[in-house]
Structure formats: C-alpha cells, structure tokens
Short mmCIF file of C-alpha atoms in Angstrom, two decimals:
data_model
loop_
_atom_site.label_atom_id
_atom_site.label_comp_id
_atom_site.label_asym_id
_atom_site.label_seq_id
_atom_site.Cartn_x
_atom_site.Cartn_y
_atom_site.Cartn_z
CA GLY T 25 265.60 72.20 -60.94
CA ALA T 26 268.69 74.56 -61.36
CA VAL T 27 270.84 75.04 -58.19
CA VAL T 28 272.31 78.20 -56.99
CA SER T 29 274.61 78.01 -54.26
CA GLN T 30 275.89 80.99 -51.87
CA HIS T 31 278.65 80.95 -49.61
CA PRO T 32 279.11 81.48 -46.75
CA SER T 33 275.58 80.63 -45.40
CA TRP T 34 276.45 82.95 -42.17
CA VAL T 35 279.11 85.35 -41.34
CA ILE T 36 279.97 87.39 -38.52
CA CYS T 37 282.15 90.42 -39.02
CA LYS T 38 283.67 93.39 -36.97
CA SER T 39 282.24 96.76 -37.70
CA GLY T 40 284.37 98.49 -40.25
CA THR T 41 285.67 95.32 -42.00
CA SER T 42 284.50 94.09 -45.41
CA VAL T 43 282.91 90.91 -46.26
CA LYS T 44 282.40 89.12 -49.30
CA ILE T 45 279.46 86.72 -50.43
CA GLU T 46 279.64 84.42 -53.27
CA CYS T 47 276.90 83.39 -55.38
CA ARG T 48 277.54 80.35 -57.94
CA SER T 49 275.14 78.82 -60.49
CA LEU T 50 276.18 75.11 -60.21
CA ASP T 51 274.78 73.42 -63.40
CA PHE T 52 273.99 76.41 -65.74
CA GLN T 53 275.40 79.57 -66.87
CA ALA T 54 273.95 82.81 -65.90
CA THR T 55 274.79 85.94 -67.57
CA THR T 56 272.59 87.92 -65.16
CA MET T 57 272.60 87.41 -61.43
CA PHE T 58 270.42 89.31 -58.90
CA TRP T 59 271.24 90.40 -55.18
CA TYR T 60 268.58 90.76 -52.70
CA ARG T 61 268.60 91.83 -49.13
CA GLN T 62 265.86 90.92 -46.53
CA PHE T 63 265.44 92.21 -43.05
CA PRO T 64 263.64 90.40 -40.25
CA LYS T 65 259.98 90.06 -40.97
CA GLN T 66 260.24 92.10 -44.32
CA SER T 67 260.10 91.08 -47.89
CA LEU T 68 262.96 90.53 -50.20
CA MET T 69 264.43 93.98 -51.60
CA LEU T 70 266.21 93.72 -54.83
CA MET T 71 269.48 95.71 -54.56
CA ALA T 72 271.26 95.18 -57.92
CA THR T 73 271.56 93.34 -61.08
CA SER T 74 274.99 91.57 -61.67
CA ASN T 75 276.09 91.51 -65.41
CA GLU T 76 278.75 89.19 -66.54
CA GLY T 77 281.64 91.17 -67.94
CA SER T 78 280.20 94.54 -67.40
CA LYS T 79 279.25 96.85 -64.50
CA ALA T 80 276.32 96.11 -62.00
CA THR T 81 273.27 98.16 -62.09
CA TYR T 82 271.91 99.11 -58.77
CA GLU T 83 268.46 99.97 -57.51
CA GLN T 84 267.46 103.47 -56.48
CA GLY T 85 268.81 104.15 -53.02
CA VAL T 86 271.64 101.26 -52.93
CA GLU T 87 275.03 102.59 -52.46
CA LYS T 88 277.21 101.20 -55.21
CA ASP T 89 280.50 101.99 -53.45
CA LYS T 90 279.17 100.09 -50.25
CA PHE T 91 277.90 96.86 -52.09
CA LEU T 92 280.68 96.08 -54.56
CA ILE T 93 279.57 93.48 -57.11
CA ASN T 94 281.72 91.47 -59.36
CA HIS T 95 280.64 89.00 -62.15
CA ALA T 96 283.97 87.78 -63.52
CA SER T 97 282.47 84.57 -64.94
CA LEU T 98 279.26 83.04 -66.26
CA THR T 99 278.89 80.97 -62.83
CA LEU T 100 279.99 83.38 -60.13
CA SER T 101 278.98 86.73 -58.74
CA THR T 102 280.33 88.11 -55.64
CA LEU T 103 278.86 90.82 -53.31
CA THR T 104 281.27 92.63 -51.07
CA VAL T 105 279.91 94.76 -48.12
CA THR T 106 282.58 97.52 -47.56
CA SER T 107 283.17 99.20 -44.12
CA ALA T 108 280.50 97.08 -42.62
CA HIS T 109 278.20 98.53 -39.98
CA PRO T 110 275.58 97.11 -37.63
CA GLU T 111 272.71 98.23 -39.75
CA ASP T 112 274.16 96.32 -42.80
CA SER T 113 273.29 93.08 -40.83
CA SER T 114 270.71 91.20 -42.79
CA PHE T 115 269.96 88.20 -44.94
CA TYR T 116 271.47 88.46 -48.31
CA ILE T 117 270.05 86.24 -51.07
CA CYS T 118 271.12 85.96 -54.86
CA SER T 119 269.36 84.67 -57.82
CA ALA T 120 270.20 83.38 -61.29
CA MET T 121 267.94 82.81 -64.45
CA ASP T 122 267.84 79.59 -66.00
CA SER T 123 264.46 78.49 -67.19
CA GLU T 124 263.02 80.38 -64.11
CA ALA T 125 264.72 82.37 -61.67
CA PHE T 126 266.54 80.08 -58.97
CA PHE T 127 267.58 81.57 -55.66
CA GLY T 128 270.35 80.69 -53.19
CA GLN T 129 269.95 79.71 -49.88
CA GLY T 130 270.89 82.97 -48.39
CA THR T 131 273.91 84.49 -46.21
CA ARG T 132 272.89 85.73 -42.88
CA LEU T 133 275.47 88.46 -42.23
CA THR T 134 275.85 89.88 -38.60
CA VAL T 135 278.13 92.98 -37.88
CA VAL T 136 279.20 93.53 -34.38
CA ASP R 280 257.22 98.20 -57.29
CA ALA R 281 255.13 95.25 -56.17
CA LYS R 282 252.12 95.09 -58.18
CA THR R 283 250.03 92.58 -56.29
CA THR R 284 248.00 92.47 -53.10
CA GLN R 285 247.98 89.38 -50.85
CA PRO R 286 246.43 89.01 -47.55
CA PRO R 287 249.20 89.04 -44.78
CA SER R 288 248.33 85.71 -43.24
CA MET R 289 246.27 82.73 -43.55
CA ASP R 290 245.78 79.34 -41.68
CA CYS R 291 245.23 75.84 -42.87
CA ALA R 292 244.55 72.54 -41.48
CA GLU R 293 247.12 69.90 -42.33
CA GLY R 294 245.70 67.64 -45.10
CA ARG R 295 243.41 70.20 -46.32
CA ALA R 296 243.69 72.46 -49.53
CA ALA R 297 245.08 75.56 -49.06
CA ASN R 298 243.84 78.41 -51.28
CA LEU R 299 245.99 81.58 -51.58
CA PRO R 300 244.62 84.63 -53.27
CA CYS R 301 246.41 87.52 -55.07
CA ASN R 302 245.23 90.42 -56.62
CA HIS R 303 246.98 91.93 -59.52
CA SER R 304 244.25 94.46 -61.06
CA THR R 305 246.83 96.32 -63.21
CA ILE R 306 248.53 93.47 -64.91
CA SER R 307 249.58 93.96 -68.29
CA GLY R 308 248.88 91.74 -71.44
CA ASN R 309 252.59 90.45 -71.52
CA GLU R 310 252.99 89.97 -67.93
CA TYR R 311 252.91 86.41 -66.14
CA VAL R 312 251.97 85.67 -62.79
CA TYR R 313 254.61 83.85 -60.60
CA TRP R 314 254.41 82.16 -57.30
CA TYR R 315 257.41 81.60 -55.03
CA ARG R 316 257.68 80.53 -51.48
CA GLN R 317 260.16 81.26 -48.80
CA ILE R 318 260.38 78.79 -45.70
CA HIS R 319 261.97 80.36 -42.77
CA SER R 320 265.65 81.66 -43.17
CA GLN R 321 265.98 79.92 -46.61
CA GLY R 322 265.95 81.54 -50.27
CA PRO R 323 262.72 81.60 -52.31
CA GLN R 324 261.50 78.32 -54.17
CA TYR R 325 259.68 78.44 -57.52
CA ILE R 326 256.28 77.02 -57.37
CA ILE R 327 254.70 77.77 -60.69
CA HIS R 328 253.87 80.27 -63.17
CA GLY R 329 251.10 81.31 -65.81
CA LEU R 330 249.83 83.72 -68.21
CA LYS R 331 245.97 83.21 -68.66
CA ASN R 332 245.35 79.37 -68.62
CA ASN R 333 245.11 77.64 -65.34
CA GLU R 334 248.36 75.56 -64.72
CA THR R 335 249.07 72.40 -62.56
CA ASN R 336 252.49 70.91 -61.55
CA GLU R 337 253.56 68.45 -58.93
CA MET R 338 253.44 71.24 -56.28
CA ALA R 339 250.40 73.22 -57.02
CA SER R 340 247.72 74.35 -59.05
CA LEU R 341 247.37 78.02 -60.39
CA ILE R 342 243.93 79.51 -61.18
CA ILE R 343 243.95 82.57 -63.13
CA THR R 344 240.58 84.62 -63.57
CA GLU R 345 239.39 85.35 -67.01
CA ASP R 346 240.10 89.05 -66.72
CA ARG R 347 243.43 88.22 -65.25
CA LYS R 348 243.26 90.62 -62.24
CA SER R 349 243.40 87.81 -59.68
CA SER R 350 244.66 84.36 -59.08
CA THR R 351 244.71 81.71 -56.69
CA LEU R 352 247.53 79.35 -55.71
CA ILE R 353 246.11 75.76 -54.40
CA LEU R 354 248.11 73.32 -52.41
CA PRO R 355 245.92 70.46 -52.55
CA HIS R 356 246.95 68.52 -49.56
CA ALA R 357 248.96 71.07 -47.28
CA THR R 358 251.54 69.53 -45.04
CA LEU R 359 253.37 71.11 -41.84
CA ARG R 360 256.37 71.48 -44.36
CA ASP R 361 254.21 73.82 -46.56
CA THR R 362 254.45 76.58 -43.69
CA ALA R 363 256.14 79.27 -45.47
CA VAL R 364 255.62 82.89 -46.83
CA TYR R 365 253.92 82.82 -50.24
CA TYR R 366 254.79 85.58 -52.93
CA CYS R 367 252.72 86.39 -55.85
CA ILE R 368 254.67 88.23 -58.47
CA VAL R 369 253.92 89.61 -61.82
CA ARG R 370 256.23 90.45 -64.60
CA PRO R 371 257.07 90.13 -68.13
CA TYR R 372 258.32 86.74 -69.27
CA ASN R 373 261.47 88.25 -70.69
CA PHE R 374 262.23 90.73 -67.72
CA ASN R 375 264.33 88.99 -65.27
CA LYS R 376 264.08 91.12 -62.30
CA PHE R 377 261.71 90.20 -59.35
CA TYR R 378 260.12 92.86 -57.09
CA PHE R 379 258.65 91.04 -54.02
CA GLY R 380 255.54 91.99 -52.22
CA SER R 381 254.87 91.45 -48.72
CA GLY R 382 253.48 88.04 -49.41
CA THR R 383 251.06 85.69 -47.37
CA LYS R 384 252.23 83.70 -44.40
CA LEU R 385 250.61 80.50 -44.58
CA ASN R 386 250.45 78.54 -41.24
CA VAL R 387 249.57 74.91 -41.63
CA LYS R 388 248.35 73.51 -38.41
CA PRO R 389 247.92 69.86 -37.33
#
C-alpha cells in the first residue's frame, strides 16, 4: 500500500518554543492531507485539513494560529505547534489519500 | 461526529476467529463502512471497507447486514500481533475526512 511518513517520530521541546512536524507521501501525490491529535487512551481527533496551494481548514475548536499548517507541495505537509505548552503534549498523526486513506506512523510530542 | 457504536473491548484466544461488531444505524445510502486498526503508538492501518456486499481480503472479512445498520469485522485466525484498537468508520466514498469513534480494544490472548 501507499506510504505516508512523518518526521520526527518523537520530539521533546521546551515550553514556549515552536516545533515542526513533517508529513510526506512517499509514493503518491496528495493534494489533501489531514492532521490528527491523540491523547493517551483516547481516540484520534481530526484537527485540520491541509490543502496544497491554499489555506488549511480547521475543525471547530482548533486554534489556527497555534497549529500552523503549510502544504507547499503535493508530497509534503507540515504542522508547526507554536509557543508549545505542556498541554500540547500529544501524539500527532497525519494522513493522506491515495486509493484509501493512509496514515503516518505518528509523532510523539512532549513539551517540558 | 462519529456515527458508529462499538464495544470498548473484546478478548479472543489466539488462533480463533475474532468477530468485532459495529452499529451504524444512521448510515446513509452513499456511506461506506471502513475498518482501521491502531497498534499501540502507531498510526492507523487500513483493513477493509464495503458498501453493502460482504468483502474479503488477505487481512479480514467484512459482513454488512442487509439493512446496513450494522457490520462485523472478522479476523479468521487471530494472532497476538492482532492486538490493537479497531475502529469502524462510516463516510461517503468521496469525502476524505475520517472522524474516529472510540473503537474496540481487541486483546488476543495465548
């Protein structure tokens, strides 16, 4: 099946700093990618839709100025968590559509 | 909003069939039933999907009731590596967003 890769797999950052997470579709082009967040023992929550060449659309309750999304090419979307705080610590997962939705392996963010 | 109901957890003996139920009583005519699973600390993995006919692939079988209000995912010979959270999702085929419910934690035991 199609491969979606995230980088990094885990990251630790200090409170107040920003961290960027990359999502790449390795063997197909994706005009649309999606970002999810998952807290421990909870399900995945859709945060936003990343659209190549245009602005991302955010789900209700997700702060667009805090979670910056850029989709500059057909194979790369980035999520930047700005001014991170400990409550932003979570598992962030991206997905992209080929024949079906394929998900990245996730990025574990810990803010200390 | 998730439109499915699944039991929170199930146990299955290794080598036996695992039958995971899902209720989707408000499913619309253009909505497909998808199944994904998530092994601990990994991204979700596609398993199978269907509209109204039963489907089978190398991983699993999907049985959808005639009224389409419920379905069952069948893993014919569960292994320890099948221990995961299984998500049942309904969505229109041309609608790319996935809204996840709480899923079923399948525990495969030796």
